[in-house]
């Protein structure tokens, strides 16, 4: 038995999760495979999906100090044996992650900007989300699904932006900002991230 095993707890839909000094009921509208665990109940603090199934997670997935945040229509899917360490997913529409994906600390994966781009709309949005505003009056903002295929490695502090597909086996170097699709097996780096090598070269 690993000395850290006691830190992790099975994710069971609808059950109370007491971990890391926090308490949270695991959302009932999720599907979880065998032996999928988290070290903190705060993983679902901002999970607001109202879909019949807002999260599908495979087997043997590990969430270490990570966050799954969704809006009411958000859907997240994660395959088997994926590991998230101190990372976050912010989902307005859809984020799909394959199997055997490693997501390092500080990584952010988002499927929207969560605000409009035009200056006047941004100002209106800032007021709407403030303590004196009305969130139901927020201007529309765009979302595009994110797809991360199997065997991808995402390095420390990388950011994956809306509408991106990352191909199987790709490596995202630490600190990269990925705003465009990444081919299978590519190694990308920088802001914006560009291909610098090939895993199979």
Coordinates of C-alpha atoms in Angstrom, one line a residue, residues 54-176:
X54 CA -22.7 16.3 -16.7
X55 CA -19.5 14.3 -16.1
X56 CA -18.4 10.9 -17.4
X57 CA -15.2 9.6 -16.0
X58 CA -13.5 6.3 -16.8
X59 CA -11.8 3.8 -14.4
X60 CA -8.6 4.4 -12.5
X61 CA -8.6 8.2 -12.9
X62 CA -6.8 10.3 -10.2
X63 CA -7.8 13.8 -9.3
X64 CA -5.1 15.4 -7.1
X65 CA -5.9 19.0 -6.0
X66 CA -7.9 19.5 -9.2
X67 CA -11.1 21.3 -10.1
X68 CA -14.0 20.5 -12.5
X69 CA -16.1 23.6 -13.0
X70 CA -19.1 23.7 -15.3
X71 CA -21.9 26.0 -16.2
X72 CA -25.4 24.5 -16.3
X73 CA -25.1 23.1 -19.8
X74 CA -21.5 22.0 -19.4
X75 CA -20.3 18.4 -20.1
X76 CA -16.9 16.9 -19.2
X77 CA -15.7 13.5 -20.3
X78 CA -12.5 11.8 -19.1
X79 CA -11.1 8.4 -20.2
X80 CA -9.4 5.7 -18.2
X81 CA -6.1 6.1 -16.3
X82 CA -6.0 9.9 -16.7
X83 CA -4.1 11.8 -14.0
X84 CA -4.9 15.5 -13.1
X85 CA -2.5 17.2 -10.7
X86 CA -3.5 20.6 -9.4
X87 CA -5.2 21.4 -12.7
X88 CA -8.6 22.8 -13.6
X89 CA -11.2 22.4 -16.3
X90 CA -13.7 25.3 -16.8
X91 CA -16.5 24.1 -19.1
X92 CA -19.4 26.0 -20.6
X93 CA -20.3 23.5 -23.3
X94 CA -18.0 20.4 -23.7
X95 CA -14.5 19.2 -22.8
X96 CA -13.5 15.7 -23.8
X97 CA -10.3 14.1 -22.6
X98 CA -9.1 10.7 -23.6
X99 CA -7.3 7.9 -21.7
X100 CA -3.8 7.8 -20.3
X101 CA -3.6 11.6 -20.3
X102 CA -1.3 13.3 -17.9
X103 CA -2.3 16.9 -16.9
X104 CA 0.3 18.6 -14.7
X105 CA 0.0 21.3 -12.1
X106 CA -1.3 24.7 -13.0
X107 CA -2.9 23.5 -16.2
X108 CA -6.1 25.3 -17.3
X109 CA -8.4 23.8 -19.9
X110 CA -11.3 26.1 -21.0
X111 CA -13.9 25.8 -23.8
X112 CA -14.8 29.5 -23.8
X113 CA -13.4 32.9 -22.9
X114 CA -16.3 33.2 -20.3
X115 CA -16.8 36.8 -21.4
X116 CA -17.6 38.6 -24.7
X117 CA -14.8 40.3 -26.6
X118 CA -16.3 43.6 -27.8
X119 CA -15.5 46.4 -25.4
X120 CA -19.1 47.5 -24.6
X121 CA -20.2 43.9 -24.1
X122 CA -17.2 43.3 -21.8
X123 CA -18.2 46.3 -19.7
X124 CA -21.8 45.1 -19.5
X125 CA -20.6 41.7 -18.5
X126 CA -18.3 43.1 -15.8
X127 CA -21.3 44.8 -14.2
X128 CA -23.6 41.8 -14.6
X129 CA -21.3 39.5 -12.7
X130 CA -20.5 42.0 -10.0
X131 CA -22.2 42.0 -6.6
X132 CA -24.6 44.8 -7.7
X133 CA -25.4 43.2 -11.1
X134 CA -27.7 40.5 -12.4
X135 CA -26.0 37.4 -13.8
X136 CA -29.0 36.5 -15.9
X137 CA -28.4 39.7 -17.9
X138 CA -24.9 38.7 -19.0
X139 CA -24.2 39.2 -22.7
X140 CA -23.7 36.1 -24.9
X141 CA -20.2 34.7 -25.3
X142 CA -19.0 31.9 -27.6
X143 CA -17.9 28.4 -26.6
X144 CA -16.2 25.7 -28.7
X145 CA -15.6 22.2 -27.6
X146 CA -12.1 21.0 -26.6
X147 CA -10.9 17.5 -27.5
X148 CA -7.7 16.0 -26.0
X149 CA -7.0 12.5 -27.4
X150 CA -5.3 9.5 -25.7
X151 CA -1.8 9.5 -24.4
X152 CA -1.3 13.3 -24.3
X153 CA 1.1 14.9 -21.8
X154 CA 0.3 18.5 -20.8
X155 CA 3.1 20.2 -18.9
X156 CA 3.1 22.5 -15.9
X157 CA 1.1 25.8 -16.3
X158 CA 0.0 25.2 -19.9
X159 CA -3.3 26.6 -21.0
X160 CA -5.6 24.9 -23.5
X161 CA -8.1 27.3 -25.1
X162 CA -11.5 26.9 -26.7
X163 CA -12.0 24.9 -29.9
X164 CA -8.7 23.1 -29.7
X165 CA -8.1 19.4 -30.6
X166 CA -4.9 17.9 -29.4
X167 CA -4.0 14.7 -31.3
X168 CA -3.0 11.4 -29.8
X169 CA 0.4 11.2 -28.1
X170 CA 1.1 14.9 -28.3
X171 CA 3.3 16.7 -25.8
X172 CA 2.4 20.2 -24.6
X173 CA 5.5 21.9 -23.1
X174 CA 5.2 23.7 -19.8
X175 CA 3.8 27.2 -20.0
X176 CA 2.4 26.8 -23.5

